[in-house]
Short mmCIF file of C-alpha atoms and ligand atoms in Angstrom, two decimals:
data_model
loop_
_atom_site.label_atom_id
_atom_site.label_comp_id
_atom_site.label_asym_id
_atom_site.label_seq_id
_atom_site.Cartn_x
_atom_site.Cartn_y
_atom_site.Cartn_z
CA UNK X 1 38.57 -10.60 17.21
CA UNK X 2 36.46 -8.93 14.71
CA UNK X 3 36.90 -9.10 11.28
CA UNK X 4 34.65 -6.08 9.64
CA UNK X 5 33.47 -3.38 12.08
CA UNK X 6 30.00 -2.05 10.27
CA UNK X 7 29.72 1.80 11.51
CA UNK X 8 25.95 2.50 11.14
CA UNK X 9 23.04 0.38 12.06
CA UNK X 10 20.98 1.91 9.70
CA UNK X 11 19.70 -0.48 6.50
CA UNK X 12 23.01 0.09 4.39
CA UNK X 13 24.98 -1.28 7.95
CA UNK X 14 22.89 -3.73 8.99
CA UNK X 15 21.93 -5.73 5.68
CA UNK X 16 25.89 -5.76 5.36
CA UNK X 17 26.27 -7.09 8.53
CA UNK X 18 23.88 -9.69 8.06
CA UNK X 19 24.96 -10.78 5.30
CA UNK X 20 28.79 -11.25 6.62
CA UNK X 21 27.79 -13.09 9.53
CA UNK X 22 24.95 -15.18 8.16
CA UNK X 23 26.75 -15.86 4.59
CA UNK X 24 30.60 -15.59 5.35
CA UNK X 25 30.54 -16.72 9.23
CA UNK X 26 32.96 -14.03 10.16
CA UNK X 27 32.31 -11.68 12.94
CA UNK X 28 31.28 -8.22 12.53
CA UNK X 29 31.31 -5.43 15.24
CA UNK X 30 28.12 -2.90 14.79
CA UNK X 31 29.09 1.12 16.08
CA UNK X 32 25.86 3.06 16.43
CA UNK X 33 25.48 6.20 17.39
CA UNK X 34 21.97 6.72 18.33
CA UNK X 35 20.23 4.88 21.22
CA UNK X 36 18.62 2.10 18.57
CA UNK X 37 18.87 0.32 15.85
CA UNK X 38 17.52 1.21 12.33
CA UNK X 39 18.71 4.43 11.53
CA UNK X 40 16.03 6.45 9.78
CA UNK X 41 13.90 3.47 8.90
CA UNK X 42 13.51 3.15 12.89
CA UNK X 43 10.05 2.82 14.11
CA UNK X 44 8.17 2.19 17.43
CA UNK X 45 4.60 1.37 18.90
CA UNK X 46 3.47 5.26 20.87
CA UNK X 47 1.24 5.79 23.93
CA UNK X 48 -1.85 5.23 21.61
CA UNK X 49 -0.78 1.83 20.13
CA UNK X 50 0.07 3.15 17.08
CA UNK X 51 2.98 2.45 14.76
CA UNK X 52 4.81 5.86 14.34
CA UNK X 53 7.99 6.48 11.89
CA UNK X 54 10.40 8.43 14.36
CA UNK X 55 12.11 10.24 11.15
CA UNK X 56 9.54 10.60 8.66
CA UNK X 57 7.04 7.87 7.14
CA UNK X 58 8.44 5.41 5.20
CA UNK X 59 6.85 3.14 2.50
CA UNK X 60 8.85 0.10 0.97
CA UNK X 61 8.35 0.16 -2.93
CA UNK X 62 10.74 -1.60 -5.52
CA UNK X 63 10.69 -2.56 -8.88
CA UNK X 64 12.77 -5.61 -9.10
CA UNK X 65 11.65 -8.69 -6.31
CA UNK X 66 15.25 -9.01 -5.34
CA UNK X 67 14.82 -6.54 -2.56
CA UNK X 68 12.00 -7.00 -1.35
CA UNK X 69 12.13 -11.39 -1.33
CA UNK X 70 14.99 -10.28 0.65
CA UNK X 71 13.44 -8.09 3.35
CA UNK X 72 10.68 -10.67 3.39
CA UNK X 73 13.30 -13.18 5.01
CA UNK X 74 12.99 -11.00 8.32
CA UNK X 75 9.11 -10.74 9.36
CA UNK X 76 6.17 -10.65 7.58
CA UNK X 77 5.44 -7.69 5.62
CA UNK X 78 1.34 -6.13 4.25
CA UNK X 79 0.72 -5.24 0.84
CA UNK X 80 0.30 -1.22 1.11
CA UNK X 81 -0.28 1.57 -1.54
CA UNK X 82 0.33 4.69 -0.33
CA UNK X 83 -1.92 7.54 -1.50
CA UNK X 84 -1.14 11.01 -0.86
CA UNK X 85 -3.58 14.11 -1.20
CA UNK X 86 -2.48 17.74 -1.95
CA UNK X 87 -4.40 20.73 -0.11
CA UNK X 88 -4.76 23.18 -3.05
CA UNK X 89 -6.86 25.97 -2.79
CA UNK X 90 -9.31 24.69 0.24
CA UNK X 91 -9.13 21.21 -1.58
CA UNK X 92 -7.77 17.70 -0.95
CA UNK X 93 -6.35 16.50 -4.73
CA UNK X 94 -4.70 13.09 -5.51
CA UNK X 95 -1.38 13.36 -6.60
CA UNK X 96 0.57 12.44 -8.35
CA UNK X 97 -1.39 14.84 -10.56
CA UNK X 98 -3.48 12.46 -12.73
CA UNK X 99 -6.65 12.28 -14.72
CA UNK X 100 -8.91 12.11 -11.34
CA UNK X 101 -6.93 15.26 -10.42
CA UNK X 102 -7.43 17.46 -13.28
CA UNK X 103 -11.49 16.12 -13.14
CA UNK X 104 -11.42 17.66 -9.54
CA UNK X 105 -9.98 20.89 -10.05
CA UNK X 106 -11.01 22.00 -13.49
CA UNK X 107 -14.33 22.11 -15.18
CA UNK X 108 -15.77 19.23 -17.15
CA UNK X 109 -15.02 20.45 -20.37
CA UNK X 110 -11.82 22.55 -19.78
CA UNK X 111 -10.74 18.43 -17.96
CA UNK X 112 -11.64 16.42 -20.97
CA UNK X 113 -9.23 18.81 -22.97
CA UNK X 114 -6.57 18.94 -21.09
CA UNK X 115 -6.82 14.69 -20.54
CA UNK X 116 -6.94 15.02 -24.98
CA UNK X 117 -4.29 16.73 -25.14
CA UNK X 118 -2.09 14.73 -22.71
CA UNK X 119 -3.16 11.71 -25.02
CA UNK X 120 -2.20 13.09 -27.88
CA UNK X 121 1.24 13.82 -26.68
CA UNK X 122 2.23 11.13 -24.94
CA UNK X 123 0.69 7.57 -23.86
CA UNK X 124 -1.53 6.31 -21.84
CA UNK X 125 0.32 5.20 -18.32
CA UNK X 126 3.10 7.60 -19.07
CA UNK X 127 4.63 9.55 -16.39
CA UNK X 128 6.15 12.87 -17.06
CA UNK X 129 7.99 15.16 -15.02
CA UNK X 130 7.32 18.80 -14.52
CA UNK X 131 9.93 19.85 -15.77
CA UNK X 132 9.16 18.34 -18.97
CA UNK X 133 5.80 18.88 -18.99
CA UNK X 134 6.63 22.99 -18.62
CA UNK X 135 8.92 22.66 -21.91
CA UNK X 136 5.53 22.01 -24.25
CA UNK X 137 4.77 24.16 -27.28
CA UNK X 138 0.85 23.06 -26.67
CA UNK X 139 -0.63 26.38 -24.86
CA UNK X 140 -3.40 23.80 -23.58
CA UNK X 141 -0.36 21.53 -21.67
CA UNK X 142 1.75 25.07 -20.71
CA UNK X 143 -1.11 26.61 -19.39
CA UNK X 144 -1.97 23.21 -17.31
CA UNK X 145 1.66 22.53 -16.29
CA UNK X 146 2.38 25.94 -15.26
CA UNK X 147 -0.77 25.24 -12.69
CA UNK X 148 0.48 22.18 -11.51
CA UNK X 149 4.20 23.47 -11.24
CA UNK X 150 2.83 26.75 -9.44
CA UNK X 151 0.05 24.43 -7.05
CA UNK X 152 2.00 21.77 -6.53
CA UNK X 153 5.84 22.57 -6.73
CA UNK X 154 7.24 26.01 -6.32
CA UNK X 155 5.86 26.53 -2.62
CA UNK X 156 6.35 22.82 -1.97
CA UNK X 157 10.11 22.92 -3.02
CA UNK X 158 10.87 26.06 -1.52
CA UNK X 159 10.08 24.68 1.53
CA UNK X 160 11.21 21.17 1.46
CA UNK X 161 14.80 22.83 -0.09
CA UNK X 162 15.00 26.55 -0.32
CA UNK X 163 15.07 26.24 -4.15
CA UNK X 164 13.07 26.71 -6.97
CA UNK X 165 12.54 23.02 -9.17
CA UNK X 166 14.31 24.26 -12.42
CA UNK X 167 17.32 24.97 -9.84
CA UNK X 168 17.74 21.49 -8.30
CA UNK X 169 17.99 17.83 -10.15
CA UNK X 170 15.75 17.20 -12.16
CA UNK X 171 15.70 13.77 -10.90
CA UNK X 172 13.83 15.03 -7.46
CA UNK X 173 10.87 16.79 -9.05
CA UNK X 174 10.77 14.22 -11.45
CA UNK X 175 10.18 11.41 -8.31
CA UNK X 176 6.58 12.65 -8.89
CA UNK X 177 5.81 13.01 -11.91
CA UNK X 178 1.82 13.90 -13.84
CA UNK X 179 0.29 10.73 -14.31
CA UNK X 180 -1.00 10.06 -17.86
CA UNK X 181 -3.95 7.74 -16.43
CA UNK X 182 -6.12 7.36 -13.58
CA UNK X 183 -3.23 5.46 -11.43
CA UNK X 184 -3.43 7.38 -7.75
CA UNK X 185 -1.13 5.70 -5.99
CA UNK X 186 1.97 7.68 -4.91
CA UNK X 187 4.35 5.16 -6.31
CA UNK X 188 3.70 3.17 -8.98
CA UNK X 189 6.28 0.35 -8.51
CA UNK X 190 5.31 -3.88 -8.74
CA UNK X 191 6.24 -4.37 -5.09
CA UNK X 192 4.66 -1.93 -1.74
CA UNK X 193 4.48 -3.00 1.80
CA UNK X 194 5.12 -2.33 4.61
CA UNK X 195 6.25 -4.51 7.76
CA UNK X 196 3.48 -5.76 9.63
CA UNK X 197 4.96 -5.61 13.21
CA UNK X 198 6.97 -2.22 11.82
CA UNK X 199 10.75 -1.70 10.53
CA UNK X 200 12.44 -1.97 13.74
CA UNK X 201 11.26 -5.74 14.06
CA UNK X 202 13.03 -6.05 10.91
CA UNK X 203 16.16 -4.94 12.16
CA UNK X 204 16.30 -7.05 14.93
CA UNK X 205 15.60 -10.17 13.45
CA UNK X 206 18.57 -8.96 10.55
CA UNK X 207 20.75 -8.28 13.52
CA UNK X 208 19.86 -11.10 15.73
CA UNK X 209 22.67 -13.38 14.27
CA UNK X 210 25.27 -14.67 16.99
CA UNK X 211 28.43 -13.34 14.97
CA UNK X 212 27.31 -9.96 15.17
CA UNK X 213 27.76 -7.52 18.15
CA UNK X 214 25.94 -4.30 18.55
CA UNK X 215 27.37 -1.13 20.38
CA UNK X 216 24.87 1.70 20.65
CA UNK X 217 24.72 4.67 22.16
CA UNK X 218 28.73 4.55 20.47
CA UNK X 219 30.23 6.91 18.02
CA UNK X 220 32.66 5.60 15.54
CA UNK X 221 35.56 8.13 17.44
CA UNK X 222 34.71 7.10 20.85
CA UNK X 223 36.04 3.52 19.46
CA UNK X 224 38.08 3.83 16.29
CA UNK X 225 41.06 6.52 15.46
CA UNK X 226 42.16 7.23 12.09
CA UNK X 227 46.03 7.33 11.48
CA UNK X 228 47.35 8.24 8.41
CA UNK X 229 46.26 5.46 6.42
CA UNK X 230 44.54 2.97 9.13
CA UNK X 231 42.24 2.48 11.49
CA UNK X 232 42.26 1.37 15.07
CA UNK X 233 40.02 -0.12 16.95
CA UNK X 234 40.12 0.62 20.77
CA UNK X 235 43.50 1.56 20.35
CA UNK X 236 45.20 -1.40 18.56
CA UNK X 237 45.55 -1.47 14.58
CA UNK X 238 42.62 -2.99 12.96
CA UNK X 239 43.53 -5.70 10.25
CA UNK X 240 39.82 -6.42 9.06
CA UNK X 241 38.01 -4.03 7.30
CA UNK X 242 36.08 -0.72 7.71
CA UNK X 243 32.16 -0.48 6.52
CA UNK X 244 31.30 3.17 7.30
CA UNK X 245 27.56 4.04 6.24
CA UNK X 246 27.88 7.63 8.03
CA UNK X 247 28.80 11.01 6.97
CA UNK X 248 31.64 10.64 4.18
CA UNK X 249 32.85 14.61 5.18
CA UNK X 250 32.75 13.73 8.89
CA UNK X 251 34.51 10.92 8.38
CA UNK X 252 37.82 12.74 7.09
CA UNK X 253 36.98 15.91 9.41
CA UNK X 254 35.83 18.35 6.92
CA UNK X 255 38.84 18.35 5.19
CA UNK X 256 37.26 19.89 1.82
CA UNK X 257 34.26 21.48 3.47
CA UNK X 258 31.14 20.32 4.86
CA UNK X 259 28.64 18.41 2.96
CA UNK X 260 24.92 20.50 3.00
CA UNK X 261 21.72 18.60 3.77
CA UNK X 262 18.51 19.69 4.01
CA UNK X 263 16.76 18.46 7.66
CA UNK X 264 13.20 18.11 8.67
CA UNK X 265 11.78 19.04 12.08
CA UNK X 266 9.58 15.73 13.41
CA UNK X 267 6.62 17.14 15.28
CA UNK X 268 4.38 14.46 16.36
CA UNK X 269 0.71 14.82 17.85
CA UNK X 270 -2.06 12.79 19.26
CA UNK X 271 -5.33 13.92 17.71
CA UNK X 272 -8.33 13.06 20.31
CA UNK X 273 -10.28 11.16 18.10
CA UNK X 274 -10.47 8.22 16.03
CA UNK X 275 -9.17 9.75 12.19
CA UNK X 276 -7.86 12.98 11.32
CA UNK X 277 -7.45 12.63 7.26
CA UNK X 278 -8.79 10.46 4.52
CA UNK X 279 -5.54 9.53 3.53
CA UNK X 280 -2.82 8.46 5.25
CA UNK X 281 0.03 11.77 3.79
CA UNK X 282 -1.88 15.46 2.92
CA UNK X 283 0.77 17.86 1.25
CA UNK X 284 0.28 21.14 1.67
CA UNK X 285 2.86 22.77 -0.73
CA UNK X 286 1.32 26.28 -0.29
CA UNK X 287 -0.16 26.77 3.45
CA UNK X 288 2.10 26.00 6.94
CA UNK X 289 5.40 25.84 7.11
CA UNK X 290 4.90 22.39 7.30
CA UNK X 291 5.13 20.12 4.12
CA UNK X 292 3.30 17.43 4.50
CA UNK X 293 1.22 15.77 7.83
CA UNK X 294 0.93 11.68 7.75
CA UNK X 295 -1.62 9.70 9.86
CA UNK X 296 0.13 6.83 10.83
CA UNK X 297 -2.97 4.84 11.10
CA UNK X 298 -3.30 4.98 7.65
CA UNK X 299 -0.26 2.69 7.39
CA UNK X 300 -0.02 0.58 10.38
CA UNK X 301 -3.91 -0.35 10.59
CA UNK X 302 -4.71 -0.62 14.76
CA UNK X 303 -8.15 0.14 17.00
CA UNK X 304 -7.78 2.99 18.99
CA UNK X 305 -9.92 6.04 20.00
CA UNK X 306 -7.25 8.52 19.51
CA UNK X 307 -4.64 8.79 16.27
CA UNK X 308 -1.05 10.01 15.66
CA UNK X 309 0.04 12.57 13.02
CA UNK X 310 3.42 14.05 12.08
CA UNK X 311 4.23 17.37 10.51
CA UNK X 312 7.12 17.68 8.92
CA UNK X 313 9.09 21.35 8.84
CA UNK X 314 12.11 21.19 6.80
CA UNK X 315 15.20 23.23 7.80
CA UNK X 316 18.92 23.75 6.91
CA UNK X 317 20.98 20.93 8.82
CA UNK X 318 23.37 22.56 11.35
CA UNK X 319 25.95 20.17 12.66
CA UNK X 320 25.52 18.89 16.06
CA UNK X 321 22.29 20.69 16.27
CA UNK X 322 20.51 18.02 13.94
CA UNK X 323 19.71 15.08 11.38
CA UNK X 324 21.04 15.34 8.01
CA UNK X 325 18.41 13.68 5.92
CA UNK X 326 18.54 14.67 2.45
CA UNK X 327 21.67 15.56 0.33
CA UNK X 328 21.15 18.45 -1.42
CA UNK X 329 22.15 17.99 -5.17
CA UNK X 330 24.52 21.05 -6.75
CA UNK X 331 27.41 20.55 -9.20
CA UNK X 332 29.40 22.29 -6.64
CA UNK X 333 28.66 19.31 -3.70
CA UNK X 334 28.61 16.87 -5.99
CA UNK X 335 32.51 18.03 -6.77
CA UNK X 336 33.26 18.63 -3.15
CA UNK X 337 31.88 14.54 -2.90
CA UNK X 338 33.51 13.58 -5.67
CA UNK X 339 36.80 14.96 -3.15
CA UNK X 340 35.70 12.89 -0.68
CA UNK X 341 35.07 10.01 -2.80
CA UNK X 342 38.82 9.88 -4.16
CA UNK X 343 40.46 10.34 -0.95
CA UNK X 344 38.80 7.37 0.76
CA UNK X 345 40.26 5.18 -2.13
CA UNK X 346 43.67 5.86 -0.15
CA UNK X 347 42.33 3.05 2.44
CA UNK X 348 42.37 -0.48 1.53
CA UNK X 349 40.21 -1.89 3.78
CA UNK X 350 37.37 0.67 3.75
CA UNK X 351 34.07 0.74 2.30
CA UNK X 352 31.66 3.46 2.37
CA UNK X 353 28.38 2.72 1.53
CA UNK X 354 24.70 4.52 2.50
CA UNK X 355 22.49 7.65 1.83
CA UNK X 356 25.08 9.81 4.10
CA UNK X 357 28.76 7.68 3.03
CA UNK X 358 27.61 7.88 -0.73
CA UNK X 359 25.62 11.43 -0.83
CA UNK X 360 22.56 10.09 -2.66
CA UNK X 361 19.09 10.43 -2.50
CA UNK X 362 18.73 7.06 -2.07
CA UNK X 363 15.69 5.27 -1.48
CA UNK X 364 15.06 1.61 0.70
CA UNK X 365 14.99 -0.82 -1.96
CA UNK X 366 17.93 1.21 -3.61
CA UNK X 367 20.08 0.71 -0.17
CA UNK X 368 18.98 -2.79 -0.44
CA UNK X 369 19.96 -3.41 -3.98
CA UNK X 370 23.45 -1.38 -3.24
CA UNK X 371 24.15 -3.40 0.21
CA UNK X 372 23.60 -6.80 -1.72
CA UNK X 373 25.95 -5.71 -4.49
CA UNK X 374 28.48 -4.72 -2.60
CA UNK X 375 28.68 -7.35 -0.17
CA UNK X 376 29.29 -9.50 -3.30
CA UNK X 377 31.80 -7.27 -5.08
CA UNK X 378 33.72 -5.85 -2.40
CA UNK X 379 33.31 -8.31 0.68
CA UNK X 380 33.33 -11.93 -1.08
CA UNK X 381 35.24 -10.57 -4.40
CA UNK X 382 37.45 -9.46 -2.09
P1 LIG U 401 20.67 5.95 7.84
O1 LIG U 401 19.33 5.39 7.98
O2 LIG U 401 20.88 7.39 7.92
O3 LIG U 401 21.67 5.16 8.77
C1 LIG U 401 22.96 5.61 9.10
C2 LIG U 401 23.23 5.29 10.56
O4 LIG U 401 24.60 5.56 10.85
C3 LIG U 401 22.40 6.12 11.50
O5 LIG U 401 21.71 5.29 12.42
C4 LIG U 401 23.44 7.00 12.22
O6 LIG U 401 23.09 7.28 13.57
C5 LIG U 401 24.69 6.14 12.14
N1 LIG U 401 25.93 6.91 12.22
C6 LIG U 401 26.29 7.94 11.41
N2 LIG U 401 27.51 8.41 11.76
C7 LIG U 401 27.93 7.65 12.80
C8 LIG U 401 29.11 7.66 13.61
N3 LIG U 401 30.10 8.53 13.40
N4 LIG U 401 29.21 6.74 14.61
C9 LIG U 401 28.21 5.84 14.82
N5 LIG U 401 27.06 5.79 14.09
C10 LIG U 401 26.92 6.70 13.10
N6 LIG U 401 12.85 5.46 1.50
C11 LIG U 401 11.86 4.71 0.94
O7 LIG U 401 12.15 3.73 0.24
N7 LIG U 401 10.54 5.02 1.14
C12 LIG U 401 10.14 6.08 1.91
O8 LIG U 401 8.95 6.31 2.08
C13 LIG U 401 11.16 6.88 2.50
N8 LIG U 401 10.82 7.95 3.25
C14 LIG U 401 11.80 8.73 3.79
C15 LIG U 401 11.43 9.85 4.54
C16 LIG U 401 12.39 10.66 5.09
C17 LIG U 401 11.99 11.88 5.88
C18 LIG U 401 13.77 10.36 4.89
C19 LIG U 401 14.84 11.25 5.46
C20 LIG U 401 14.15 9.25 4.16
C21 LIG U 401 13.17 8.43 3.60
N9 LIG U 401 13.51 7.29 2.86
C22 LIG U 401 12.51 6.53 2.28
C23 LIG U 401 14.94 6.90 2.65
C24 LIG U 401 15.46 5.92 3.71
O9 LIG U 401 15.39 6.52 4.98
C25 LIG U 401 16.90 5.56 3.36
O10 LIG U 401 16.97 4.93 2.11
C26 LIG U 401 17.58 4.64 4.38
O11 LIG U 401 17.24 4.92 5.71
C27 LIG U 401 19.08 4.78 4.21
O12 LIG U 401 19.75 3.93 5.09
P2 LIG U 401 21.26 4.21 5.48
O13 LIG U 401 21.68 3.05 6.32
O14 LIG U 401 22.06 4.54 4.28
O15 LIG U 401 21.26 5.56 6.33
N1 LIG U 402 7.29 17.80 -4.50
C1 LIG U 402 6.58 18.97 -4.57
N2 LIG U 402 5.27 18.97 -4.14
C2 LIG U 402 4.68 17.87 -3.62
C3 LIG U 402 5.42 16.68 -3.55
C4 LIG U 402 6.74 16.68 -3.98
O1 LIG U 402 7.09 19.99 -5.00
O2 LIG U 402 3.50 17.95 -3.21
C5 LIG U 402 8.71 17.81 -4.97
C6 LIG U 402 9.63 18.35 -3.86
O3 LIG U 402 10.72 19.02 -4.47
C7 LIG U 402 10.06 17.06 -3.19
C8 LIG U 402 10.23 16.13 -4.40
O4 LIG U 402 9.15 16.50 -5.28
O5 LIG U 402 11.24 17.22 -2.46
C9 LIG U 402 10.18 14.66 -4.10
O6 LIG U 402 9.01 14.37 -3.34
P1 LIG U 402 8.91 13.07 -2.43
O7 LIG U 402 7.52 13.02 -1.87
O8 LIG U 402 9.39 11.91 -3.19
O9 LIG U 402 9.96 13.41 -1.26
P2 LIG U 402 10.42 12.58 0.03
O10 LIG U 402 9.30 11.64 0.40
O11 LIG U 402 11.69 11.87 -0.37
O12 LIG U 402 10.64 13.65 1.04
#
């Protein structure tokens, strides 16, 4: 009866799904675990009337228009920069680390060097990471990026993943760079918003199409058995094919060892009065064992006398206990993956796709990008 089963109705699941049952007109059977729909993009309206980001606030940014013209086709979304500040040293700084920054922390003169000498090696708009930045000869630009990797990284990163930045990808550091310019926004990428009526009224108009069906509150082995090299699907052999956007290790039982991830304790709180912060995320990468506290006002701009914040305290993901949000990049899991990756070749009709079935850091507009492409390489090339 169906002829793709889509486990995950996350953004990776449900853009597939949409896509199959708007574009192909073939029937697609949704398996979600949690109670709703959205996965960690999920959002909902609290007791104060606020928008709040159940795991963790998330802002839509993208370079190409692809992704976001077609999020656009399911509500209406608001221009929004996101601006973050760093508490460093009993001050609120802008970061990305940028020209403004360096004017509030250093002295005048001591600034305009330091902004020179930043000129001089590199252009104007540039964006370097830290652990570049920490490699130059310059004693002016060593002395000022060891400040910003000791003020605004170590603590931060310890926290966020129990390692020091040299020791993980440079590609994570390097997700916020120094800013070679006055540019304060936290991303600097042609397209922000966010959705006006929030994410999960994006999901529902995605999954609101009559050839897909939606079972939450479901896990994938509740419904679907794996033997040897096929699935079935409440307990008869399932012909159509597999789109599995969860855990790629859970998915073959461990078999080569469990995938780490780092997770992230949400604690929320209602403040009793109207603002809490001037801007909407304050990191604090040396004080709390918090990382970071976001005032989700700030996004998702509403009256109301009171406000919601959420602090976020990272911790080691223990199966069954809680979320795994971020894969943690190592040579060794990237290897153990790479297992993973070649064994679920074995199965013709499966397709893993996703932050969790791929092990990537990936961000929105990535997972949109990724779901297009392989709904046209895999499902209609197919
Ligand atoms: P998920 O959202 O994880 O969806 C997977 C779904 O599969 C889940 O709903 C899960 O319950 C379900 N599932 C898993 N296993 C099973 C099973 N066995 N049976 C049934 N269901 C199952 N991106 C941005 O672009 N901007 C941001 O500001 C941003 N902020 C973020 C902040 C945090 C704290 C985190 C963790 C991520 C953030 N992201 C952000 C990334 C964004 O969340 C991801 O890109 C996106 O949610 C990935 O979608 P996905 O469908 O791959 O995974
Ligand atoms: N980071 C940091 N200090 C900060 C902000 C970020 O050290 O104040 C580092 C940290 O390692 C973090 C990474 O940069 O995990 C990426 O930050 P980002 O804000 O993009 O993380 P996310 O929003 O994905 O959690």
């Amino acid at each position: 009866m169906f002829n793709y089963v889509v486990v995950g109705a996350g953004m990776a699941g449900s853009i597939i799904a949409e896509r199959i049952a708007s574009q192909l007109n073939k029937k697609v059977l949704i398996i979600e675990r949690r109670d709703h729909i959205g996965g960690n993009c999920y959002d909902e309206v609290d007791e104060n009337g606020i928008i709040r980001h159940l795991y963790g606030p998330h802002l839509f940014h993208a370079k190409n228009r692809d992704a976001y013209n077609y999020l656009q086709q399911f509500g209406e979304w608001s221009v929004y920069n996101h601006r973050v500040l760093a508490y460093i040293d009993g001050n609120k700084v802008p970061i990305p680390f940028n020209f403004n920054t360096i004017e509030q922390i250093f002295p005048q003169k001591l600034a305009q060097k330091y902004e020179s000498k930043l000129l001089e090696h590199f252009e104007y708009g540039e964006k370097v990471p830290i652990l570049e930045l920490i490699k130059e000869e310059d004693q002016d630009l060593k002395y000022l990026a060891q400040f910003v990797y000791e003020k605004i990284f170590v603590n931060y990163s310890a926290k966020q993943w129990g390692m020091k930045p040299e020791d993980m990808d440079g590609l994570v550091t390097a997700r916020v760079p120094i800013c070679v310019s006055r540019d304060d926004r936290y991303f600097h990428d042609r397209y922000q918003a966010v959705p006006k009526r929030g994410y999960s009224s994006i999901f529902k108009a995605m999954l609101s199409h009559p050839n897909i069906k939606l079972l939450t509150n479901t896990d994938f082995r509740e419904v679907m058995e794996i033997k040897s090299e096929d699935f079935y699907l409440f307990d008869k052999k399932f012909e159509g094919t597999l789109i599995y956007t969860g855990q790629i290790d859970e998915l073959f039982d461990y078999k080569f060892g469990d995938l780490p991830y780092r997770s992230v304790r949400m604690h929320f709180e209602t403040v009793d009065s109207e603002w809490y912060q001037e801007a909407a995320t304050v990191n604090y990468p040396n004080d709390y064992d918090f990382t970071r506290i976001t005032e989700f006002k700030h996004i998702h701009p509403v009256q109301s006398a009171k406000t919601t914040i959420l602090k976020e305290f990272p911790q080691d993901y223990i199966k069954g206990e809680n979320t795994p949000y971020y894969p943690i990049f190592t040579r060794e899991n990237q290897e153990r993956y790479q297992k993973y990756l070649e064994h679920s070749k074995a199965f013709k009709n499966l397709i893993m796709l996703g932050r969790l079935a791929e092990y990537r850091y990936y961000d929105m507009d990535s997972i949109v990008t990724r779901a297009l492409e392989v709904f046209k390489e895999k499902v209609v090339g197919n």
